[in-house]
Amino acid sequence: MSIDPSLLMNAVAAGILLGGFYAAVALGLSITFGQLDVVNIAHPAFIVAGSYLVFALNGGFGLDPVLAGIILMPVFFVVGVLVYRVYYAAFERTGRESLAGLAFFFGLMFIIEVLFILAYGVDYRLVETDYIGKQIEIGLLGIPWRMLVPFCAAVVMTGGVYLFLSKTFLGRAILAVSQDRLALQLMGADPIKIKQIAFGLGIATAALAGALLIMIGPVEPTIGRLYIGRIFAIVVLGGMGSIPGTLIAAIILGLAESLVATYIGPSWAPTVAFGILLLTLAFRPSGLLGRQA
Amino acid sequence: MANSLTIRNVEAGYGSVRVLYGVSMDVNDGETVVLLGSNGNGKSTLIKCITGIVQPSGGEILLSVDGQQVNLIGKSPEEIVDLGIALVPEGRRLFPALSVEENLMLGAYRKAARARIEENLEFVYTAFPRLRERAGQLAGSMSGGEQQMVAVARALMSEPRVLLVDEPSVGLAPILVSRMIAKIKELKDERNLTVLMAEQNFNQAIKIADRGYIIVHGHIEFEGESADALRNNEMIREYYLGA
Ligand SMILES: Nc1ncnc2c1ncn2[C@@H]1O[C@H](COP(=O)(O)OP(=O)(O)O)[C@@H](O)[C@H]1O
Ligand SMILES: [Mg+2]
């Protein structure tokens, strides 16, 4: 097989852009699962909820999807805080979080999906802006705006979360809370409040990720399921909760999927995430940038 | 201003197991008081009562700090820490997957400590130059002695008035124990702290003690008004020194 340089170049560029978007999708889970050990499999459902609300704001008021996503973030933050409160009171406090907690988030996922099926039906929805559909041409390379804008938004959001976690008191408390709750209390922080805020932050990222999802392609209520495997693979490969690790792992997954889709066939792309997950668990269980002492 | 702890008739336990029986103690302003007792006699339980980790079933624990007096019973650990008590816990309890500096910064979490974070970081790095060298290293990968330094430094980052230290000697080589104990005394003097230290290593603890109490099976069996009084007590000689 001869390698067409333009095909390869475009596959690599598309993979990096896709990977950046994946970072936005996985970022919230990197906090809720990676830092808080909460197996939030409903995370992609929250992202799809974000997509639909962005769709509504875009259709109703003509808001730019990225702007709509940012506007929704505080709302999602509050929802995340409330969800964690329920989860804590019902499961974590009594130490029943493993199986019952999983069922809780599974149920939450179904509820969100059904709500949007009832509201919008099962048809695909998409957003409109004047840049979606256009692309930048650099020689043989074509970079579509519908991929470039999500990539940039994702990188900025990931960088922001990284700075928040590493440079603020609250952020450092979030990094510490799952390591030793009591020790954190001895620092003067209330671990439950810290976890609420962290969970809220994780869900807030789903609002913007949802905006990016519906820019990249049309969305239907259960599309989030395609992302469950991917985001867990990214968080594990990145090293449970490492934000730079999440970005790097997401770009690796995006690249790998794009190359597989280009050279082997698009139908193989969804298997890449599971391959990466298995390889990581077998050869480097602490992930790329996992901080294991 | 005077900082002190007044502990009266504290009763505590775990479930149906009683551990403390009417414990009364005083830690006066600027003193280093040691709570001596071998393993399992209730030292940590008393420290946990003071810091709100264990709720006593009876008694009073009063903290005087910066001119106000507060009853600590019923308060959560985070509220108590916020009042100006810091604990160097038994077993150190660092955040193992965070760096030394991140651990220290967490020490300054409480509002009153944030304003002086730069000075305090400089202070603890000067006190423990090793920590400055290892600032970026994960705390969990440090040696036992270094981890104890982080634990003490982290407690000081919170700008405490009263410092509680639970068994700083555990798991350290003898030479490190003397150094750590001497360091606690030095830091106490520099920061005008009021210190309560629980220890089973009698000979080491006594070196820096102004006064002390012996706890046996949850009862205060002896109160020594000076280090010499402790050293020369018959019961202690039998109990600890095998003499
Ligand atoms: N979490 C706990 N649950 C039940 N019993 C405990 C617990 N912690 C300590 N104890 C018991 O309380 C007694 C006093 O323990 P502790 O206060 O840790 O003693 P010390 O610090 O003097 O070694 C011991 O008999 C110990 O077994
Ligand atoms: Mg103890």
Coordinates of C-alpha atoms and ligand atoms in Angstrom, one line a residue:
Chain A
M1 CA 0.0 0.0 0.0
S2 CA 1.5 3.3 -1.0
I3 CA 1.0 6.1 1.4
D4 CA -0.6 9.2 0.0
P5 CA 1.0 12.1 1.9
S6 CA -2.0 14.3 1.7
L7 CA -4.3 11.6 3.0
L8 CA -1.9 11.0 5.9
M9 CA -1.6 14.7 6.6
N10 CA -5.3 15.2 6.7
A11 CA -5.8 12.1 8.8
V12 CA -3.3 13.3 11.3
A13 CA -4.8 16.8 11.4
A14 CA -8.3 15.4 11.8
G15 CA -7.1 13.1 14.5
I16 CA -5.5 15.9 16.6
L17 CA -8.6 18.1 16.2
L18 CA -10.9 15.2 17.1
G19 CA -8.6 14.4 20.1
G20 CA -8.9 18.0 21.4
F21 CA -12.7 17.6 21.3
Y22 CA -12.4 14.3 23.2
A23 CA -10.5 16.0 25.9
A24 CA -13.5 18.3 26.5
V25 CA -15.7 15.3 26.6
A26 CA -13.5 13.4 29.0
L27 CA -12.5 16.3 31.2
G28 CA -15.5 16.1 33.5
L29 CA -15.0 12.4 34.0
S30 CA -11.4 13.0 34.7
I31 CA -12.6 15.1 37.7
T32 CA -15.6 13.0 38.9
F33 CA -14.1 9.6 38.3
G34 CA -10.4 10.4 38.2
Q35 CA -10.3 12.6 41.3
L36 CA -13.5 11.7 43.2
D37 CA -13.8 8.0 42.4
V38 CA -17.4 8.4 41.4
V39 CA -18.2 6.1 38.5
N40 CA -20.3 8.7 36.6
I41 CA -21.3 6.8 33.5
A42 CA -24.0 9.4 33.0
H43 CA -21.4 11.9 32.1
P44 CA -22.0 11.6 28.3
A45 CA -25.7 11.9 28.9
F46 CA -25.1 15.2 30.6
I47 CA -23.0 16.2 27.5
V48 CA -26.0 15.3 25.3
A49 CA -28.2 17.3 27.5
G50 CA -25.8 20.2 27.0
S51 CA -26.1 19.6 23.2
Y52 CA -29.9 19.9 23.3
L53 CA -29.9 23.0 25.4
V54 CA -27.4 24.6 23.1
F55 CA -29.5 23.5 20.2
A56 CA -32.5 25.3 21.9
L57 CA -30.5 28.5 22.6
N58 CA -29.1 28.5 19.1
G59 CA -32.4 27.9 17.4
G60 CA -34.4 30.2 19.7
F61 CA -32.0 33.1 20.1
G62 CA -29.4 32.5 17.4
L63 CA -26.7 32.3 20.0
D64 CA -23.3 31.0 19.0
P65 CA -23.1 27.4 20.2
V66 CA -19.8 28.0 22.1
L67 CA -21.3 31.0 23.8
A68 CA -24.4 29.1 24.6
G69 CA -22.3 26.3 26.1
I70 CA -20.4 28.8 28.3
I71 CA -23.7 30.3 29.5
L72 CA -25.0 26.9 30.4
M73 CA -22.0 26.0 32.5
P74 CA -23.2 27.7 35.8
V75 CA -26.5 25.9 35.4
F76 CA -24.8 22.6 34.9
F77 CA -22.6 23.3 37.9
V78 CA -25.6 23.7 40.1
V79 CA -27.1 20.5 38.7
G80 CA -23.9 18.7 39.4
V81 CA -23.8 19.9 43.0
L82 CA -27.4 18.6 43.5
V83 CA -26.7 15.3 41.8
Y84 CA -23.6 14.8 44.1
R85 CA -25.7 15.6 47.1
V86 CA -28.2 13.0 46.3
Y87 CA -25.5 10.5 45.5
Y88 CA -23.7 11.2 48.7
A89 CA -26.8 11.0 50.9
A90 CA -28.1 7.9 49.3
F91 CA -24.9 5.9 48.7
E92 CA -21.5 7.3 49.5
R93 CA -22.3 8.2 53.1
T94 CA -23.4 4.6 53.8
G95 CA -20.5 3.1 51.9
R96 CA -22.8 1.5 49.2
E97 CA -21.4 3.5 46.3
S98 CA -19.8 0.8 44.2
L99 CA -22.8 -1.2 42.8
A100 CA -25.7 0.9 43.9
G101 CA -23.9 4.1 42.8
L102 CA -23.3 2.6 39.4
A103 CA -27.0 1.8 39.1
F104 CA -27.8 5.3 40.2
F105 CA -25.8 6.8 37.4
F106 CA -27.1 4.3 34.9
G107 CA -30.6 5.3 35.9
L108 CA -29.7 8.9 35.6
M109 CA -28.4 8.3 32.1
F110 CA -31.7 6.7 31.0
I111 CA -33.8 9.5 32.6
I112 CA -31.8 12.1 30.7
E113 CA -32.1 10.2 27.4
V114 CA -35.8 9.7 27.8
L115 CA -36.4 13.3 28.7
F116 CA -34.8 14.4 25.5
I117 CA -36.5 11.7 23.4
L118 CA -39.8 13.0 24.8
A119 CA -38.9 16.6 24.2
Y120 CA -37.2 16.4 20.8
G121 CA -37.9 12.9 19.4
V122 CA -35.2 10.6 18.1
D123 CA -34.3 12.6 15.1
Y124 CA -30.8 14.0 14.7
R125 CA -30.5 17.7 15.5
L126 CA -27.8 20.1 14.6
V127 CA -26.8 23.8 15.1
E128 CA -26.2 26.5 12.6
T129 CA -23.6 29.2 12.5
D130 CA -22.0 30.9 9.5
Y131 CA -18.6 29.2 10.0
I132 CA -19.8 25.6 10.4
G133 CA -19.4 24.1 7.0
K134 CA -16.5 26.2 5.9
Q135 CA -12.9 25.2 6.1
I136 CA -9.4 26.6 6.0
E137 CA -7.3 25.3 3.1
I138 CA -3.5 25.1 3.6
G139 CA -2.0 23.5 0.6
L140 CA -3.4 20.0 0.5
L141 CA -4.6 20.3 4.1
G142 CA -8.2 21.1 4.8
I143 CA -9.2 22.1 8.3
P144 CA -12.9 22.4 8.9
W145 CA -14.1 25.2 11.3
R146 CA -16.6 22.8 12.8
M147 CA -13.5 20.8 14.1
L148 CA -11.1 23.7 14.7
V149 CA -13.5 25.7 17.0
P150 CA -14.2 22.7 19.3
F151 CA -10.5 21.9 19.4
C152 CA -9.6 25.4 20.5
A153 CA -12.5 25.7 23.0
A154 CA -11.6 22.3 24.4
V155 CA -7.9 23.2 24.9
V156 CA -8.8 26.5 26.6
M157 CA -11.3 24.7 28.9
T158 CA -8.8 22.0 29.7
G159 CA -6.1 24.6 30.5
G160 CA -8.5 26.5 32.6
V161 CA -9.4 23.5 34.7
Y162 CA -5.8 22.6 35.0
L163 CA -4.9 26.0 36.3
F164 CA -7.8 26.0 38.7
L165 CA -6.9 22.7 40.2
S166 CA -3.2 23.3 40.5
K167 CA -3.2 27.0 41.5
T168 CA -6.1 27.6 43.8
F169 CA -6.8 26.5 47.4
L170 CA -10.1 24.9 46.3
G171 CA -8.4 23.2 43.4
R172 CA -5.7 21.7 45.6
A173 CA -8.3 20.5 48.0
I174 CA -10.1 18.8 45.2
L175 CA -6.9 17.0 44.3
A176 CA -6.4 15.9 47.9
V177 CA -10.0 14.9 48.9
S178 CA -9.9 11.3 47.7
Q179 CA -6.4 10.7 49.1
D180 CA -7.2 11.4 52.7
R181 CA -10.5 12.9 53.8
L182 CA -9.7 13.2 57.4
A183 CA -6.3 14.9 56.7
L184 CA -8.2 17.4 54.5
Q185 CA -10.5 18.2 57.4
L186 CA -7.4 18.8 59.5
M187 CA -6.5 21.4 56.9
G188 CA -9.8 23.2 57.7
A189 CA -11.7 22.0 54.6
D190 CA -15.1 20.2 54.5
P191 CA -14.6 17.2 52.3
I192 CA -18.2 16.9 51.3
K193 CA -18.4 20.5 50.2
I194 CA -15.2 20.1 48.3
K195 CA -16.6 17.0 46.5
Q196 CA -19.8 18.8 45.7
I197 CA -17.9 21.7 44.1
A198 CA -15.7 19.2 42.2
F199 CA -18.6 17.3 40.9
G200 CA -20.4 20.5 40.0
L201 CA -17.3 21.5 38.0
G202 CA -17.1 18.1 36.3
I203 CA -20.8 18.5 35.2
A204 CA -20.2 22.1 34.2
T205 CA -17.7 21.0 31.6
A206 CA -20.4 18.8 30.1
A207 CA -22.3 22.0 29.0
L208 CA -19.5 23.2 26.9
A209 CA -18.6 19.7 25.7
G210 CA -22.2 19.3 24.6
A211 CA -21.9 22.5 22.6
L212 CA -18.8 21.1 20.9
L213 CA -20.5 17.8 20.3
I214 CA -23.4 19.3 18.4
M215 CA -21.0 21.5 16.4
I216 CA -19.0 18.5 15.2
G217 CA -22.0 16.6 14.1
P218 CA -25.7 16.0 14.5
V219 CA -26.9 14.7 17.8
E220 CA -29.7 12.3 18.9
P221 CA -30.6 11.6 22.5
T222 CA -28.7 8.4 23.0
I223 CA -25.5 9.4 21.1
G224 CA -23.7 9.8 24.4
R225 CA -23.4 6.0 24.7
L226 CA -20.8 6.1 22.0
Y227 CA -18.6 8.1 24.3
I228 CA -18.7 6.0 27.5
G229 CA -16.0 3.7 26.4
R230 CA -13.9 6.5 25.0
I231 CA -13.9 8.7 28.0
F232 CA -13.1 5.9 30.4
A233 CA -10.3 4.9 28.1
I234 CA -9.0 8.4 28.1
V235 CA -9.2 8.9 31.8
V236 CA -7.4 5.6 32.5
L237 CA -4.7 6.2 29.8
G238 CA -4.2 9.8 31.0
G239 CA -3.6 8.6 34.5
M240 CA -6.7 8.9 36.7
G241 CA -7.4 12.5 37.2
S242 CA -4.3 14.0 35.6
I243 CA -5.5 16.9 33.5
P244 CA -2.5 17.2 31.2
G245 CA -2.7 13.3 30.9
T246 CA -6.3 13.6 29.9
L247 CA -5.5 16.0 27.1
I248 CA -2.6 13.9 25.8
A249 CA -4.6 10.6 26.1
A250 CA -7.5 12.3 24.2
I251 CA -5.3 13.4 21.4
I252 CA -3.7 9.9 21.2
L253 CA -7.2 8.4 21.0
G254 CA -8.3 10.9 18.4
L255 CA -5.2 10.3 16.3
A256 CA -5.5 6.5 16.6
E257 CA -9.2 6.6 15.6
S258 CA -8.6 8.9 12.7
L259 CA -5.7 6.7 11.3
V260 CA -7.7 3.5 11.8
A261 CA -10.7 5.1 10.1
T262 CA -8.6 6.3 7.2
Y263 CA -6.5 3.2 6.6
I264 CA -8.5 0.3 8.0
G265 CA -12.1 1.5 7.8
P266 CA -14.4 3.8 9.7
S267 CA -16.3 0.9 11.2
W268 CA -13.2 -0.1 13.2
A269 CA -12.8 3.3 14.8
P270 CA -15.0 2.7 17.8
T271 CA -12.9 -0.4 18.8
V272 CA -9.8 1.7 19.2
A273 CA -10.9 3.0 22.6
F274 CA -11.3 -0.5 24.0
G275 CA -7.9 -1.5 22.5
I276 CA -6.3 1.4 24.3
L277 CA -8.1 0.7 27.5
L278 CA -7.0 -2.9 27.5
L279 CA -3.4 -2.1 26.6
T280 CA -3.2 0.6 29.3
L281 CA -4.6 -1.8 32.0
A282 CA -2.1 -4.5 30.9
F283 CA 1.0 -2.5 30.5
R284 CA 0.7 0.8 32.4
P285 CA -2.2 0.7 34.8
S286 CA -1.3 4.0 36.4
G287 CA -1.6 5.7 33.0
L288 CA 0.7 8.1 31.2
L289 CA 0.8 10.8 33.8
G290 CA -0.7 9.0 36.8
R291 CA 0.7 10.3 40.1
Q292 CA 1.2 7.2 42.2
A293 CA 3.5 7.4 45.1
Chain B
M1 CA -2.6 36.9 73.9
A2 CA -2.9 33.8 75.9
N3 CA -3.7 30.5 74.2
S4 CA -4.6 27.5 76.2
L5 CA -6.5 24.3 76.4
T6 CA -8.6 23.2 79.4
I7 CA -9.8 19.6 79.4
R8 CA -12.3 18.5 82.0
N9 CA -13.6 15.0 82.8
V10 CA -13.6 13.9 79.2
E11 CA -15.2 10.5 78.6
A12 CA -14.9 8.9 75.2
G13 CA -14.8 5.6 73.4
Y14 CA -15.6 3.7 70.2
G15 CA -19.1 2.2 70.2
S16 CA -19.4 0.2 73.4
V17 CA -15.7 0.3 74.1
R18 CA -14.8 2.9 76.6
V19 CA -11.3 4.4 76.2
L20 CA -11.1 7.6 78.2
Y21 CA -12.4 7.9 81.8
G22 CA -12.8 11.4 83.1
V23 CA -9.6 12.8 81.7
S24 CA -8.7 16.3 82.9
M25 CA -5.6 18.2 81.7
D26 CA -4.4 21.8 81.2
V27 CA -2.2 23.1 78.5
N28 CA -1.3 26.7 79.5
D29 CA 0.0 29.5 77.3
G30 CA 3.4 28.9 75.9
E31 CA 3.9 25.5 77.5
T32 CA 5.0 22.2 76.0
V33 CA 3.0 19.6 77.7
V34 CA 3.6 15.9 77.0
L35 CA 1.0 13.2 77.3
L36 CA 2.9 10.0 78.0
G37 CA 1.7 6.5 77.9
S38 CA 2.5 3.3 76.1
N39 CA 0.6 2.0 73.2
G40 CA -3.2 1.7 73.4
N41 CA -3.8 3.8 76.6
G42 CA -5.8 6.5 74.9
K43 CA -3.4 9.2 73.9
S44 CA -4.6 9.4 70.3
T45 CA -8.2 9.2 71.4
L46 CA -7.8 12.3 73.5
I47 CA -6.0 14.1 70.7
K48 CA -9.0 13.1 68.4
C49 CA -11.4 14.4 71.0
I50 CA -9.7 17.8 71.0
T51 CA -9.7 17.9 67.2
G52 CA -13.3 16.8 66.8
I53 CA -12.5 13.5 65.1
V54 CA -14.0 11.6 68.0
Q55 CA -16.9 13.1 69.9
P56 CA -16.6 12.7 73.6
S57 CA -19.6 11.3 75.4
G58 CA -18.9 13.6 78.4
G59 CA -16.8 16.4 79.7
E60 CA -15.6 19.8 78.4
I61 CA -12.8 20.9 76.2
L62 CA -12.2 24.6 76.2
L63 CA -9.9 26.5 73.9
S64 CA -8.7 30.0 74.7
V65 CA -7.3 31.6 71.6
D66 CA -6.7 35.3 70.9
G67 CA -8.8 36.4 73.8
Q68 CA -11.9 34.3 73.1
Q69 CA -12.9 31.1 74.8
V70 CA -14.6 28.4 72.8
N71 CA -16.1 25.0 73.8
L72 CA -14.8 22.5 71.2
I73 CA -17.3 19.8 72.0
G74 CA -19.6 19.2 69.1
K75 CA -17.5 21.1 66.6
S76 CA -16.2 19.5 63.4
P77 CA -12.5 19.1 62.8
E78 CA -12.6 21.8 60.1
E79 CA -14.2 24.2 62.5
I80 CA -11.7 23.4 65.2
V81 CA -8.7 23.8 62.9
D82 CA -10.2 27.2 61.8
L83 CA -9.9 28.3 65.4
G84 CA -6.2 28.0 65.3
I85 CA -5.4 24.4 66.4
A86 CA -3.2 22.4 64.2
L87 CA -2.6 18.6 64.5
V88 CA 0.4 16.7 63.3
P89 CA -1.5 13.4 63.2
E90 CA -0.3 10.0 64.1
G91 CA 1.0 8.3 61.0
R92 CA 1.5 11.7 59.4
R93 CA -1.4 11.4 57.0
L94 CA 0.1 13.3 54.1
F95 CA -1.5 13.5 50.7
P96 CA 0.8 10.9 49.1
A97 CA 0.1 11.7 45.5
L98 CA 0.6 15.4 45.9
S99 CA 4.0 17.1 45.9
V100 CA 5.6 18.3 49.1
E101 CA 4.8 21.9 48.2
E102 CA 1.2 21.1 47.4
N103 CA 0.9 19.4 50.8
L104 CA 2.3 22.6 52.4
M105 CA 0.0 24.8 50.5
L106 CA -3.0 22.8 51.7
G107 CA -1.8 23.4 55.2
A108 CA -2.5 27.1 54.6
Y109 CA -6.1 26.4 53.5
R110 CA -7.8 28.1 56.4
K111 CA -8.6 31.7 55.7
A112 CA -6.5 33.1 58.5
A113 CA -3.4 31.4 57.1
R114 CA -3.7 32.5 53.4
A115 CA -2.6 36.0 54.0
R116 CA 0.8 34.9 55.3
I117 CA 1.4 32.0 53.0
E118 CA 4.6 33.4 51.5
E119 CA 6.3 34.1 54.8
N120 CA 5.2 30.8 56.3
L121 CA 6.4 28.8 53.3
E122 CA 9.8 30.5 53.6
F123 CA 9.8 29.9 57.3
V124 CA 9.2 26.1 57.0
Y125 CA 11.7 25.8 54.2
T126 CA 14.2 27.5 56.3
A127 CA 13.4 25.2 59.2
F128 CA 13.5 22.2 57.0
P129 CA 15.9 22.9 54.1
R130 CA 15.4 19.3 52.9
L131 CA 11.8 20.2 52.0
R132 CA 12.9 23.0 49.8
E133 CA 15.2 20.7 47.9
R134 CA 12.3 18.2 47.6
A135 CA 9.5 20.7 47.0
G136 CA 8.4 19.0 43.8
Q137 CA 8.6 15.4 44.9
L138 CA 5.5 13.4 45.7
A139 CA 5.1 13.2 49.5
G140 CA 4.4 9.5 49.4
S141 CA 7.8 8.8 47.9
M142 CA 9.7 10.5 50.7
S143 CA 11.5 8.7 53.6
G144 CA 9.7 8.4 57.0
G145 CA 11.8 11.2 58.5
E146 CA 11.2 13.5 55.6
Q147 CA 7.4 12.8 55.7
Q148 CA 7.4 13.7 59.4
M149 CA 9.0 17.0 58.4
V150 CA 6.3 17.6 55.9
A151 CA 3.6 16.8 58.4
V152 CA 5.1 19.3 60.9
A153 CA 5.7 21.9 58.3
R154 CA 2.2 21.5 56.9
A155 CA 0.7 22.0 60.4
L156 CA 2.7 25.2 60.8
M157 CA 1.5 26.5 57.5
S158 CA -1.9 26.9 59.1
E159 CA -0.6 29.6 61.4
P160 CA -1.7 27.7 64.5
R161 CA -1.7 29.1 68.1
V162 CA -1.9 25.6 69.6
L163 CA 0.0 22.7 68.0
L164 CA -0.9 19.1 68.8
V165 CA 1.6 16.5 67.9
D166 CA 0.7 12.8 68.0
E167 CA 3.6 10.4 68.3
P168 CA 6.2 12.1 66.1
S169 CA 8.7 9.4 66.9
V170 CA 6.7 6.5 65.4
G171 CA 8.7 4.8 62.6
L172 CA 11.7 7.0 62.9
A173 CA 15.3 5.9 63.5
P174 CA 16.5 7.0 67.0
I175 CA 18.8 9.7 65.7
L176 CA 15.9 11.2 63.7
V177 CA 13.6 11.0 66.7
S178 CA 15.9 13.3 68.8
R179 CA 16.3 15.7 65.9
M180 CA 12.5 15.8 65.3
I181 CA 11.8 16.4 69.0
A182 CA 14.4 19.1 69.3
K183 CA 13.0 20.7 66.1
I184 CA 9.5 20.8 67.6
K185 CA 10.9 22.6 70.6
E186 CA 12.8 25.1 68.4
L187 CA 9.8 25.8 66.2
K188 CA 7.6 26.2 69.3
D189 CA 9.9 28.9 70.6
E190 CA 10.2 30.7 67.3
R191 CA 6.4 30.8 66.7
N192 CA 5.3 31.2 70.4
L193 CA 3.2 28.1 70.2
T194 CA 1.4 26.2 72.9
V195 CA 2.2 22.6 72.4
L196 CA 0.6 19.3 73.4
M197 CA 2.6 16.3 72.4
A198 CA 1.5 12.7 72.8
E199 CA 4.4 10.3 73.0
Q200 CA 5.3 6.8 74.2
N201 CA 9.0 7.5 73.9
F202 CA 9.4 8.8 77.4
N203 CA 13.1 9.7 77.3
Q204 CA 12.8 11.7 74.1
A205 CA 9.6 13.5 75.0
I206 CA 10.8 14.5 78.4
K207 CA 13.7 16.5 76.9
I208 CA 11.4 19.3 75.8
A209 CA 8.6 18.9 78.3
D210 CA 7.6 21.7 80.6
R211 CA 5.1 19.5 82.3
G212 CA 3.5 16.2 81.6
Y213 CA 0.7 13.7 82.3
I214 CA 0.9 9.9 82.3
I215 CA -2.2 8.2 80.9
V216 CA -2.8 4.5 81.7
H217 CA -5.9 2.7 80.4
G218 CA -7.7 6.0 79.8
H219 CA -7.0 7.4 83.3
I220 CA -4.6 10.2 84.1
E221 CA -2.4 8.4 86.6
F222 CA 0.1 11.1 87.3
E223 CA 0.6 14.7 86.7
G224 CA 4.2 16.0 86.7
E225 CA 4.7 19.7 87.4
S226 CA 8.1 19.6 85.8
A227 CA 10.2 17.4 83.6
D228 CA 12.2 16.4 86.8
A229 CA 9.0 15.5 88.6
L230 CA 8.2 13.1 85.8
R231 CA 11.8 11.8 85.6
N232 CA 12.0 11.1 89.3
N233 CA 8.6 9.6 89.9
E234 CA 8.6 6.1 91.2
M235 CA 5.8 4.8 89.1
I236 CA 7.3 6.1 85.9
R237 CA 10.7 4.7 86.7
E238 CA 9.0 1.3 87.1
Y239 CA 6.7 1.7 84.2
Y240 CA 9.0 3.1 81.6
L241 CA 12.6 2.8 82.7
G242 CA 12.3 -0.7 84.2
A243 CA 14.3 0.6 87.2
Ligands
LIG1 N1 -11.2 3.5 65.6 C1 -11.2 2.7 66.7 N2 -12.2 1.8 66.9 C2 -12.2 1.0 68.0 N3 -11.3 1.0 69.0 C3 -10.3 1.9 68.8 C4 -10.1 2.8 67.7 N4 -9.0 3.5 67.9 C5 -8.5 3.1 69.0 N5 -9.2 2.2 69.6 C6 -8.9 1.5 70.9 O1 -8.8 2.5 71.9 C7 -7.8 2.3 72.8 C8 -6.9 3.5 72.8 O2 -6.3 3.7 71.6 P1 -5.4 5.0 71.2 O3 -6.1 6.2 71.7 O4 -5.1 4.9 69.8 O5 -4.1 4.8 72.1 P2 -2.7 5.3 72.0 O6 -2.7 6.5 71.1 O7 -2.3 5.7 73.4 O8 -1.8 4.2 71.5 C9 -7.1 1.0 72.3 O9 -7.5 0.0 73.0 C10 -7.5 0.9 70.9 O10 -7.6 -0.4 70.5
MG2 MG -1.7 6.8 69.3

